[in-house]
CSV table of C-alpha atoms in Angstrom, one decimal:
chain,number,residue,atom,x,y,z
Z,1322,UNK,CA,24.5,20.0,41.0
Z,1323,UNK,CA,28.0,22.3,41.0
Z,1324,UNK,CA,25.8,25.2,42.3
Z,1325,UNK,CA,24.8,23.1,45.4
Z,1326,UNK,CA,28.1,22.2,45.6
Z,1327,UNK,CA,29.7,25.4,45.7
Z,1328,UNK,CA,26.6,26.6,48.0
Z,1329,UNK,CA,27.6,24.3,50.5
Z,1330,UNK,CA,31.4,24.8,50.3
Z,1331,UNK,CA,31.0,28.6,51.1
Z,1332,UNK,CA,28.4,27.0,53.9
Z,1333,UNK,CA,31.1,25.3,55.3
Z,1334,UNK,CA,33.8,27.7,54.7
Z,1335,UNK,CA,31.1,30.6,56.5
Z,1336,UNK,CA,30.9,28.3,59.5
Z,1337,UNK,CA,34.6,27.9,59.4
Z,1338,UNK,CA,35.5,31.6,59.7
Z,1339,UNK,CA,33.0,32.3,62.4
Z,1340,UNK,CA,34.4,29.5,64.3
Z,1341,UNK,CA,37.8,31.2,64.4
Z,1342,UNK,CA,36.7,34.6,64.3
Z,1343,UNK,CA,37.4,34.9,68.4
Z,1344,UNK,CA,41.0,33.3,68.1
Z,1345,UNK,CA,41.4,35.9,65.6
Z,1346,UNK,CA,40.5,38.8,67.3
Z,1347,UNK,CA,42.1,37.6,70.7
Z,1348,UNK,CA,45.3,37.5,69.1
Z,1349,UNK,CA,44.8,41.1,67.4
Z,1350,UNK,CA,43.7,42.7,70.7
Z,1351,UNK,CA,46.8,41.3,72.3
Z,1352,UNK,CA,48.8,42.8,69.2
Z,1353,UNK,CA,47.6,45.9,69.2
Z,1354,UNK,CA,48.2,46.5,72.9
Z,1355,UNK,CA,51.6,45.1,72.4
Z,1356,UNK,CA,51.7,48.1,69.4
Z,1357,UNK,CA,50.3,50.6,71.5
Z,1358,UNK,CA,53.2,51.3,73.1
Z,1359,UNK,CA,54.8,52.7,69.9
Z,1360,UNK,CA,51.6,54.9,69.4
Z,1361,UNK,CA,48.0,54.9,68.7
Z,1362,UNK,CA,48.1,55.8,65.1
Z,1363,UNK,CA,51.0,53.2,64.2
Z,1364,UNK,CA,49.3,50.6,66.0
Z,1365,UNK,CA,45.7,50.9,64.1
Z,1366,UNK,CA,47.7,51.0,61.0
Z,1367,UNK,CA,49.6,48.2,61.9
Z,1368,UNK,CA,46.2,46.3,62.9
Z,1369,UNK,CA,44.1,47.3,60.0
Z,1370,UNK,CA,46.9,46.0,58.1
Z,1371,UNK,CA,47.2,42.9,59.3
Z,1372,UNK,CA,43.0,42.7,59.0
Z,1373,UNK,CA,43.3,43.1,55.4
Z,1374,UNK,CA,46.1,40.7,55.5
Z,1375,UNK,CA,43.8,37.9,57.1
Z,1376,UNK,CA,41.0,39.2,54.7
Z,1377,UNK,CA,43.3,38.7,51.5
Z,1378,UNK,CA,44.6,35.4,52.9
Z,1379,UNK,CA,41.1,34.1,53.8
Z,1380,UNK,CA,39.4,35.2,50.1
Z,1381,UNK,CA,42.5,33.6,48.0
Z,1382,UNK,CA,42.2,30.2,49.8
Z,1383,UNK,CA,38.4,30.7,49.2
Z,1384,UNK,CA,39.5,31.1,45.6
Z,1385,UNK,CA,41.5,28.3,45.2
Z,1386,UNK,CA,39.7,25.7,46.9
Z,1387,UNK,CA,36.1,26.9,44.9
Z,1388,UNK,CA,38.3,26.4,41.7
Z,1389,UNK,CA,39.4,23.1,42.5
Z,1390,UNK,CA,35.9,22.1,43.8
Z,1391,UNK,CA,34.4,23.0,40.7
Z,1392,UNK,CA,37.1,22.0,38.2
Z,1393,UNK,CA,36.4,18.5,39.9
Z,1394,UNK,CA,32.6,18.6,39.3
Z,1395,UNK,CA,32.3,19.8,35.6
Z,1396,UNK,CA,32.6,17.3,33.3
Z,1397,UNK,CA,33.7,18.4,29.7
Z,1398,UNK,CA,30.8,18.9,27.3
Z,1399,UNK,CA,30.1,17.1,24.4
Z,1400,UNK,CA,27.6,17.8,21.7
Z,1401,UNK,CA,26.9,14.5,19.6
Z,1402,UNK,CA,25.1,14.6,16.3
């Protein structure tokens, strides 16, 4: 029962991402040609940057929210005699 739980949490969570994915990368194209000016390597550092920013953001919520969707679906074990 937790695994189909947590199967449909990164479900949703998949459907989630992809349903922001264009905002996303709207606002880093508009970034980075704001960055251009300052130069073409600067600016795809500055972008991959802030991708791995997003990625780290996105895969510590994931973290926390499996954990606490979990946590609430295990019950604590016990072996009776």
């Amino acid at each position: 029962m937790v695994a189909v739980k947590v199967v449909l949490l990164l479900t949703v969570y998949g459907i989630a991402f992809l349903a922001l994915l264009p905002f996303v990368i709207k606002l880093l194209v508009s970034l980075e040609r704001v960055l251009a000016s300052l130069g073409a390597l600067l600016a795809a550092l500055v972008t991959l940057a802030l991708l791995g920013a997003l990625v780290a953001v996105a895969l510590y919520l994931w973290y926390w929210i499996a954990k606490a969707f979990v946590r609430r679906g295990c019950k604590e074990i016990t072996i009776t005699a």
